[in-house]
Short mmCIF file of C-alpha atoms in Angstrom, two decimals:
data_model
loop_
_atom_site.label_atom_id
_atom_site.label_comp_id
_atom_site.label_asym_id
_atom_site.label_seq_id
_atom_site.Cartn_x
_atom_site.Cartn_y
_atom_site.Cartn_z
CA MET T 1 144.94 153.38 110.67
CA LEU T 2 144.45 153.36 106.42
CA LYS T 3 142.70 156.79 106.63
CA LEU T 4 145.55 158.27 108.80
CA VAL T 5 148.17 156.87 106.33
CA CYS T 6 146.74 157.96 103.89
CA GLY T 7 144.73 161.27 104.95
CA GLY T 8 147.46 163.59 104.24
CA LEU T 9 147.65 162.25 100.29
CA SER T 10 145.73 163.63 97.22
CA LYS T 11 143.81 161.18 95.24
CA SER T 12 146.54 159.58 93.08
CA GLY T 13 149.00 159.28 96.05
CA ALA T 14 146.31 157.54 97.98
CA ARG T 15 145.79 155.41 95.57
CA GLY T 16 149.79 154.48 94.73
CA CYS T 17 149.93 154.16 99.29
CA LEU T 18 147.07 151.36 98.91
CA ALA T 19 149.09 149.77 96.15
CA GLU T 20 151.61 149.51 98.01
CA VAL T 21 149.55 148.44 101.08
CA ARG T 22 148.44 144.90 98.26
CA GLY T 23 151.52 144.17 97.20
CA TRP T 24 152.54 144.91 94.50
CA LYS T 25 152.54 149.11 92.65
CA MET T 26 150.39 150.31 90.21
CA PRO T 27 152.09 151.97 86.66
CA GLY T 28 151.83 155.56 86.87
CA CYS T 29 150.34 156.60 83.78
CA CYS T 30 148.41 155.14 80.84
CA PRO T 31 150.51 153.67 78.62
CA GLU T 32 148.60 154.68 76.19
CA CYS T 33 147.43 158.09 76.57
CA GLY T 34 149.75 159.20 79.00
CA SER T 35 146.44 159.89 81.67
CA SER T 36 147.65 159.27 85.24
CA GLU T 37 143.94 158.62 86.15
CA VAL T 38 144.52 154.29 86.73
CA VAL T 39 142.43 152.19 88.96
CA GLU T 40 141.59 149.35 89.78
CA ASP T 41 137.74 147.21 88.55
CA SER T 42 136.61 144.37 88.92
CA HIS T 43 135.52 141.92 86.17
CA TYR T 44 133.61 138.49 87.13
CA SER T 45 135.07 138.78 90.20
CA GLN T 46 138.78 139.63 88.18
CA SER T 47 140.79 142.48 88.67
CA HIS T 48 142.32 144.88 85.84
CA LEU T 49 143.83 147.83 85.45
CA VAL T 50 142.17 150.13 83.38
CA CYS T 51 142.47 153.74 82.61
CA THR T 52 138.81 156.06 83.65
CA GLU T 53 140.40 158.47 80.57
CA CYS T 54 140.65 156.37 77.40
CA GLY T 55 139.75 152.78 78.75
CA PHE T 56 142.72 150.85 78.22
CA VAL T 57 143.17 148.29 79.93
CA LEU T 58 146.63 148.09 81.53
CA THR T 59 146.33 144.30 83.36
CA GLU T 60 144.44 141.47 83.02
CA GLY T 61 143.69 138.30 86.16
CA LEU T 62 143.58 135.02 85.98
CA LEU T 63 141.04 133.71 84.28
CA THR T 64 141.36 130.36 86.40
CA THR T 65 142.90 129.47 89.24
CA THR T 66 145.32 127.38 90.17
CA ARG T 67 144.24 123.63 92.60
CA SER T 68 147.15 124.85 95.20
CA GLU T 69 144.87 127.53 95.09
CA GLU T 70 141.99 126.39 96.03
CA THR T 71 142.97 123.68 98.61
CA PHE T 72 144.17 126.53 100.90
CA SER T 73 140.95 128.23 100.71
CA GLN T 74 142.42 131.32 98.79
CA VAL T 75 139.70 132.17 96.49
CA ARG T 76 136.08 131.95 97.42
CA TYR T 77 134.22 128.79 94.74
CA SER T 78 132.40 131.60 93.45
CA GLU T 79 135.31 132.23 91.71
CA SER T 80 136.84 129.07 90.83
CA THR T 81 137.03 128.62 86.82
CA ALA T 82 138.44 125.06 87.32
CA GLU T 83 136.82 122.06 86.89
CA VAL T 84 138.45 118.71 88.79
CA LYS T 85 136.65 115.56 87.59
CA LYS T 86 136.56 112.20 88.96
CA PRO T 87 136.51 108.91 87.71
CA CYS T 88 133.63 107.18 87.53
CA ARG T 89 133.27 103.65 89.18
CA ASN T 90 133.59 101.99 85.97
CA GLN T 91 136.41 103.82 84.77
CA ILE T 92 138.12 102.47 88.16
CA GLN T 93 137.43 99.04 88.02
CA GLY T 94 138.66 98.50 84.45
CA GLN T 95 141.74 100.27 85.39
CA LYS T 96 142.43 97.83 88.21
CA ARG T 97 141.51 95.10 85.86
CA VAL T 98 143.83 96.22 83.50
CA HIS T 99 146.57 96.13 86.41
CA ASP T 100 145.13 92.39 87.01
CA LEU T 101 145.54 91.08 83.62
CA CYS T 102 149.18 92.65 83.07
CA ARG T 103 150.24 91.14 86.50
CA ILE T 104 148.98 87.26 85.30
CA LEU T 105 150.29 87.76 82.28
CA ARG T 106 154.22 89.11 83.86
CA VAL T 107 154.06 91.46 80.72
CA ARG T 108 156.72 94.56 81.88
CA PRO T 109 155.95 97.79 83.61
CA ILE T 110 156.02 99.53 80.39
CA VAL T 111 153.25 97.63 78.76
CA GLU T 112 150.85 97.95 81.75
CA ASP T 113 151.78 102.06 81.88
CA SER T 114 150.78 101.88 77.67
CA ALA T 115 147.47 99.35 78.63
CA SER T 116 146.35 101.32 81.78
CA GLU T 117 146.72 105.26 79.81
CA LEU T 118 145.12 103.61 76.31
CA TYR T 119 142.17 102.16 78.85
CA LEU T 120 141.27 106.00 79.17
CA LYS T 121 141.35 107.15 76.82
CA ALA T 122 139.33 104.64 75.05
CA TYR T 123 137.07 104.76 78.42
CA GLU T 124 135.77 108.56 77.61
CA HIS T 125 135.80 108.49 73.93
CA GLN T 126 132.02 108.95 72.82
CA SER T 127 131.94 105.99 71.06
CA PHE T 128 132.47 103.63 74.30
CA LEU T 129 130.62 105.79 77.18
CA HIS T 130 127.17 104.35 76.42
CA VAL T 131 128.15 100.60 75.70
CA THR T 132 127.17 97.50 77.93
CA LEU T 133 129.24 96.63 80.40
CA GLU T 134 130.66 93.47 77.98
CA LYS T 135 132.09 95.73 75.68
CA LYS T 136 133.94 97.48 79.04
CA GLU T 137 135.24 93.99 79.83
CA ALA T 138 136.14 92.94 76.40
CA LEU T 139 137.84 97.22 75.96
CA VAL T 140 140.14 95.47 78.86
CA GLY T 141 141.29 93.60 77.40
CA CYS T 142 141.27 94.88 73.58
CA CYS T 143 144.19 97.01 75.33
CA VAL T 144 146.08 95.41 76.71
CA HIS T 145 146.27 93.18 73.75
CA ILE T 146 147.15 95.85 71.48
CA SER T 147 149.35 97.46 74.83
CA CYS T 148 151.69 94.00 74.59
CA ARG T 149 151.80 94.20 70.55
CA GLN T 150 152.93 98.02 70.30
CA HIS T 151 155.69 96.74 72.68
CA ASN T 152 156.56 93.47 70.86
CA TRP T 153 154.71 91.38 73.64
CA PRO T 154 153.58 88.25 71.46
CA LEU T 155 149.59 87.60 72.79
CA THR T 156 146.52 85.99 71.23
CA LEU T 157 143.51 86.61 71.27
CA SER T 158 142.49 83.67 72.35
CA THR T 159 144.34 83.81 75.38
CA ILE T 160 142.79 86.80 76.68
CA CYS T 161 138.96 85.91 75.50
CA SER T 162 139.67 82.78 77.81
CA LEU T 163 141.20 85.11 80.79
CA LEU T 164 138.47 87.49 80.85
CA HIS T 165 135.65 85.11 80.10
CA VAL T 166 134.06 86.82 77.27
CA GLU T 167 132.77 85.63 73.33
CA PRO T 168 135.82 85.99 70.54
CA THR T 169 133.02 87.53 68.41
CA LEU T 170 132.67 90.41 70.92
CA PHE T 171 136.05 90.78 71.46
CA SER T 172 137.10 90.78 67.72
CA THR T 173 133.99 93.67 67.22
CA VAL T 174 135.29 95.80 69.90
CA TYR T 175 138.96 95.28 68.96
CA GLN T 176 138.44 96.73 65.51
CA GLN T 177 136.84 99.61 66.57
CA LEU T 178 139.53 100.41 68.43
CA LEU T 179 141.59 100.57 66.03
CA LYS T 180 139.12 102.10 63.45
CA GLU T 181 138.44 105.28 66.46
CA LEU T 182 141.79 105.84 67.84
CA ARG T 183 142.92 104.94 64.53
CA LEU T 184 145.77 102.66 66.08
CA ASP T 185 149.01 101.59 64.23
CA ILE T 186 149.35 97.59 65.13
CA PRO T 187 152.99 96.32 63.90
CA THR T 188 152.04 92.28 62.40
CA LEU T 189 152.71 89.64 64.79
CA SER T 190 155.52 86.80 64.12
CA LEU T 191 154.48 82.89 64.26
CA LEU T 192 157.65 82.55 65.61
CA ASP T 193 157.59 85.07 68.31
CA LEU T 194 154.19 83.36 69.23
CA VAL T 195 155.15 79.36 69.54
CA LYS T 196 157.93 80.60 72.07
CA THR T 197 154.89 82.45 73.79
CA HIS T 198 153.04 79.47 73.46
CA CYS T 199 155.41 77.30 74.80
CA ASP T 200 156.53 78.93 77.98
CA GLY T 201 153.32 78.00 80.31
CA PHE T 202 153.65 74.19 79.05
CA ASN T 203 153.74 71.82 82.17
CA LEU T 204 155.97 69.04 80.91
CA PHE T 205 158.93 71.60 80.54
CA GLN T 206 158.11 71.32 85.39
CA ASN T 207 159.18 68.38 87.44
CA SER T 208 155.74 67.14 88.71
CA ALA T 209 154.89 64.45 90.29
CA SER T 210 151.56 64.03 87.46
CA ILE T 211 154.07 63.91 84.61
CA PRO T 212 155.79 60.56 83.63
CA SER T 213 159.63 60.31 83.15
CA GLN T 214 159.70 59.76 80.02
CA PHE T 215 157.67 62.93 78.97
CA LEU T 216 158.98 65.12 80.69
CA GLU T 217 161.86 67.67 77.73
CA ASN T 218 163.40 70.59 77.81
CA LYS T 219 161.48 73.14 76.78
CA GLU T 220 164.87 74.46 74.79
CA LYS T 221 164.26 71.34 72.13
CA VAL T 222 160.91 71.60 71.64
CA VAL T 223 161.01 75.01 70.89
CA GLU T 224 163.54 75.27 68.72
CA ARG T 225 162.04 72.21 66.63
CA ALA T 226 158.78 73.50 66.69
CA MET T 227 159.42 76.79 64.84
CA GLN T 228 161.32 74.55 62.26
CA LEU T 229 157.97 72.58 61.37
CA VAL T 230 156.06 75.61 61.50
CA GLU T 231 158.23 77.55 59.73
CA LEU T 232 157.84 73.87 56.86
CA ALA T 233 154.16 74.80 56.77
CA SER T 234 154.56 78.09 56.12
CA GLU T 235 156.41 77.45 52.70
CA THR T 236 154.16 74.72 52.49
CA TRP T 237 151.35 77.14 52.22
CA LEU T 238 149.60 75.38 55.01
CA VAL T 239 149.41 78.60 57.64
CA THR T 240 148.02 80.26 54.67
CA GLY T 241 144.82 81.74 56.47
CA ARG T 242 145.02 79.64 59.20
CA HIS T 243 144.62 80.05 63.10
CA PRO T 244 147.44 80.12 64.48
CA VAL T 245 147.18 78.48 67.98
CA PRO T 246 145.93 75.11 65.80
CA ILE T 247 148.36 75.63 63.94
CA ILE T 248 152.04 76.14 67.02
CA THR T 249 150.28 72.87 69.10
CA ALA T 250 150.47 70.90 65.89
CA ALA T 251 153.77 71.90 65.83
CA ALA T 252 155.08 71.16 69.42
CA TYR T 253 152.99 68.44 69.45
CA LEU T 254 155.14 66.76 67.02
CA ALA T 255 158.17 68.05 67.69
CA TRP T 256 157.81 67.00 71.36
CA GLN T 257 157.05 63.52 70.08
CA SER T 258 160.45 63.47 66.99
CA LEU T 259 162.61 63.91 70.62
CA LEU T 260 161.68 60.44 71.58
CA PRO T 261 159.55 58.74 69.97
CA GLY T 262 160.16 54.67 71.43
CA HIS T 263 157.53 55.89 74.20
CA ARG T 264 155.61 59.04 72.64
CA LEU T 265 154.28 57.94 69.42
CA LYS T 266 151.38 56.48 71.33
CA CYS T 267 150.40 59.43 72.75
CA SER T 268 147.54 61.29 70.91
CA LEU T 269 147.14 64.20 70.80
CA GLY T 270 143.99 65.01 73.42
CA ARG T 271 146.21 63.62 76.09
CA PHE T 272 149.48 65.62 74.55
CA CYS T 273 146.88 68.96 75.45
CA LYS T 274 145.45 67.66 78.87
CA LEU T 275 149.34 66.52 80.24
CA VAL T 276 150.80 70.39 78.79
CA GLY T 277 147.15 71.80 80.59
CA VAL T 278 145.80 73.68 77.70
CA ARG T 279 142.79 72.90 75.28
CA GLN T 280 143.09 71.42 72.78
CA PRO T 281 141.82 73.55 69.34
CA PRO T 282 139.69 71.86 67.12
CA PRO T 283 141.20 72.14 63.99
CA ALA T 284 144.62 70.21 65.45
CA SER T 285 144.26 67.21 64.40
CA GLN T 286 143.62 67.96 61.07
CA ARG T 287 146.87 69.98 61.17
CA VAL T 288 148.68 67.13 62.36
CA LYS T 289 147.47 64.73 59.37
CA GLU T 290 148.51 67.61 57.09
CA MET T 291 152.24 68.62 58.66
CA LEU T 292 152.41 64.69 58.53
CA ASP T 293 151.77 64.44 54.72
CA ILE T 294 154.33 66.52 54.38
CA LEU T 295 157.01 64.59 56.06
CA VAL T 296 156.07 61.99 53.75
CA ARG T 297 156.43 63.12 51.38
CA LEU T 298 159.95 65.30 51.77
CA ALA T 299 160.80 62.06 53.80
CA SER T 300 160.45 59.60 50.54
CA GLN T 301 163.29 62.12 48.53
CA LEU T 302 164.97 60.88 51.27
CA ALA T 303 168.22 58.49 49.57
CA TRP T 304 168.85 55.76 52.86
CA LEU T 305 165.45 55.74 53.81
CA VAL T 306 163.57 54.90 49.71
CA PRO T 307 163.59 50.88 50.73
CA GLN T 308 161.91 51.54 53.57
CA GLN T 309 157.68 52.16 54.21
CA LEU T 310 157.19 55.68 55.62
CA ASP T 311 153.49 56.31 56.93
CA ALA T 312 151.98 58.50 59.11
CA LYS T 313 153.50 56.44 61.97
CA THR T 314 156.71 56.14 61.17
CA VAL T 315 157.66 59.33 59.63
CA VAL T 316 158.06 60.86 62.76
CA LYS T 317 161.49 59.35 63.52
CA TYR T 318 163.04 60.77 61.11
CA THR T 319 161.99 64.56 61.71
CA ASP T 320 165.26 65.82 62.64
CA ASP T 321 166.68 64.63 59.37
CA ILE T 322 164.04 66.10 56.92
CA LEU T 323 164.42 69.02 58.86
CA ARG T 324 168.14 69.47 58.88
CA HIS T 325 167.29 68.75 55.04
CA ARG T 326 164.00 70.33 54.14
CA THR T 327 165.51 72.91 51.55
CA LEU T 328 167.42 70.78 49.00
CA LEU T 329 164.21 67.86 49.89
CA LEU T 330 162.13 70.91 49.08
CA LYS T 331 163.70 71.80 46.05
CA GLN T 332 163.57 67.96 44.94
CA THR T 333 159.98 67.73 45.08
CA LEU T 334 159.20 70.42 42.85
CA SER T 335 161.53 69.63 40.24
CA LEU T 336 160.03 66.05 39.68
CA ALA T 337 156.53 67.12 40.23
CA TRP T 338 157.32 70.00 37.28
CA ALA T 339 159.14 66.79 35.32
CA ASP T 340 155.98 64.81 35.62
CA ASN T 341 153.22 67.11 35.02
CA THR T 342 156.75 68.18 31.45
CA ASN T 343 156.16 64.58 30.48
CA VAL T 344 152.24 63.90 30.61
CA GLN T 345 151.20 67.21 28.91
CA SER T 346 153.77 66.08 26.51
CA ASP T 347 152.02 62.60 26.15
CA LEU T 348 148.65 63.91 25.81
CA SER T 349 149.28 65.90 22.95
CA LYS T 350 150.53 63.19 21.03
CA GLN T 351 147.95 61.13 21.70
CA THR T 352 145.50 63.80 21.04
CA GLU T 353 147.76 64.54 18.07
CA MET T 354 147.55 60.33 16.78
CA GLY T 355 143.60 59.74 17.65
CA GLY T 356 142.19 63.27 15.86
CA GLY T 357 141.55 61.23 13.04
CA ALA T 358 140.23 58.74 14.22
CA GLU T 359 138.04 60.36 16.06
CA GLY T 360 136.43 62.55 13.84
CA GLY T 361 136.16 59.33 11.96
CA SER T 362 134.36 57.79 14.59
CA THR T 363 130.58 58.80 13.09
CA ASP T 364 126.91 57.14 13.32
CA GLY T 365 124.91 56.89 10.36
CA ASP T 366 123.41 60.52 11.78
CA GLY T 367 126.33 62.34 11.42
CA ARG T 368 127.26 61.97 15.80
CA LYS T 369 130.51 61.19 16.41
CA SER T 370 129.97 58.17 19.32
CA VAL T 371 129.34 57.69 23.04
CA SER T 372 132.89 55.41 23.22
CA SER T 373 134.55 58.97 21.70
CA LEU T 374 132.46 61.37 23.66
CA ALA T 375 133.74 59.28 26.87
CA GLU T 376 137.11 59.21 25.82
CA HIS T 377 137.98 62.59 25.07
CA ALA T 378 136.14 63.55 28.51
CA GLY T 379 138.88 61.06 29.78
CA ASP T 380 141.31 62.72 28.42
CA LYS T 381 140.87 66.38 30.64
CA VAL T 382 140.17 64.69 33.78
CA SER T 383 143.31 63.23 33.35
CA ARG T 384 144.68 66.07 32.29
CA GLN T 385 143.26 67.77 34.97
CA THR T 386 144.63 65.53 37.49
CA CYS T 387 148.03 65.15 35.90
CA ILE T 388 148.92 69.20 36.28
CA THR T 389 147.61 69.80 39.63
CA PRO T 390 151.08 71.45 41.69
CA VAL T 391 151.51 69.61 44.71
CA PHE T 392 151.46 71.94 47.43
CA LEU T 393 148.94 74.16 47.48
CA PRO T 394 146.68 76.65 50.29
CA PRO T 395 144.35 75.58 51.80
CA CYS T 396 141.61 77.65 49.98
CA LEU T 397 142.33 75.84 46.62
CA ASN T 398 142.95 72.13 48.13
CA GLN T 399 140.26 72.01 49.88
CA ARG T 400 137.59 73.78 47.97
CA LYS T 401 134.44 73.73 49.25
CA ARG T 402 131.24 71.90 46.97
CA LYS T 403 128.56 74.24 46.35
CA LYS T 404 125.47 73.90 47.72
CA ALA T 405 122.25 73.18 44.68
CA CYS T 406 120.39 76.36 44.36
CA PRO T 407 116.10 75.74 44.17
CA GLU T 408 115.95 78.39 41.74
CA ALA T 409 118.31 78.11 39.13
CA GLU T 410 116.96 74.42 38.72
CA ALA T 411 113.87 75.99 38.21
CA SER T 412 114.93 77.42 35.81
CA LEU T 413 116.33 74.69 34.03
CA HIS T 414 113.89 72.52 34.10
CA THR T 415 110.43 74.29 33.96
CA GLU T 416 108.13 71.18 35.26
CA PRO T 417 108.79 68.92 37.52
CA THR T 418 109.66 65.40 36.21
CA THR T 419 107.16 63.34 37.70
CA GLY T 420 107.39 59.64 35.25
CA GLU T 421 103.85 59.73 33.42
CA GLU T 422 104.39 62.15 30.65
CA GLU T 423 104.53 60.44 27.23
CA ILE T 424 107.30 59.46 24.67
CA SER T 425 107.73 60.76 21.58
CA ASP T 426 108.78 57.58 18.77
CA SER T 427 111.72 59.94 18.22
CA GLU T 428 113.31 59.54 21.57
CA ILE T 429 111.68 55.71 21.22
CA GLU T 430 114.47 55.08 18.71
CA GLN T 431 117.23 57.05 20.52
CA TYR T 432 116.90 54.07 22.67
CA LEU T 433 117.20 51.49 20.93
CA ARG T 434 119.92 50.11 19.39
CA THR T 435 118.99 45.84 18.52
CA PRO T 436 117.47 44.55 15.17
CA GLU T 437 115.43 42.95 18.24
CA GLU T 438 114.80 45.62 20.26
CA VAL T 439 112.69 47.42 17.13
CA ALA T 440 111.35 44.21 15.44
CA ALA T 441 109.72 43.24 19.58
CA PHE T 442 108.30 47.41 19.56
CA LYS T 443 106.72 46.92 16.34
CA ALA T 444 104.96 44.02 17.93
CA ALA T 445 103.55 45.84 21.18
CA ARG T 446 102.15 48.73 18.77
CA ALA T 447 100.88 46.27 16.75
CA ILE T 448 99.23 44.25 19.62
CA LEU T 449 98.65 47.82 21.29
#
């Protein structure tokens, strides 16, 4: 049929007729040289229009095919250059774990979508392609944690580690590596927002048959007072360099006790953690003790509490008054400590000036200072250091670790070990002989030998 139609036409007319049959119209002449000898050429299964006179390419075919064309079999497989990569089984399982973890935490949909996108980006990164399944499990928690932090949803690492049953050291390693490789910017976490999140799941805020009625409390009251205690701990250097969960647990425990102290003072921290349904952090008891010490020190500045004897067991009753006048009590405590230190320093300087001549004159026969004067001078230095100690200090300065004795240093000081069999010279013996009786006894023993 095509031959009959195009049989009486010229060569150029036949090409035009063939182009119209295929659905497109060939250009009349080459824009480079003006020749009408334009032919269709196939290069790597792609159609091109090329001028036979000068070789100018008028039109080029598509380098890739679309997904719809491949679906409806419009092109052959050998002509397709598009690549569709299917996710592997571990990647699909990881995405499911991300969605499950987000649903357990009840985060917003935008946080869940952001965590899923971050997991896909991290999973295809070169640093996380060939890692163990434990690290990929930790990678799920890291993506959820980063997404929560980016959308201002407070969440701790220990919470995710407990849900995924991942070691905190491994989780921290993967977390730091993920931040470094993807160059992520994480906003700082507010400790006060973390108090709200940590106290939301306490069982003491819900009516239950297993919890006594005197232990039930309103959540807003406990959270508000716990936030005030955390602020007080931050102002007195108790938060610096510390893990936030033990501090929040201790603050919530003291806030809960202070709201109804008559029935709750006998409740221990361990029982409180069991009632609220959380695991007791090991340093929480130490944080409770430190907060009680601060409360006792501030309560001693209240005028109506001066006649009473305050200790760690009774100061919880006055937590409301202490927190209400917190700023004033801190200023008074610091001003009194500064005045006491100033007075002690002036007294020590006067005693040093007055006792300087007497101390210089108290020498023995060899021109050396007596042992008593040296001991008094050393005692003055120690007392001066103890009196100038500030009221509130960071934990790194308040609780210094004792340095362990180095065997190499001891070996350098004592080249030979002491056995007790060494000979004592006469000059050394004379240093220990003070009375004439001892001198006479020594001469007698020496004469006998």
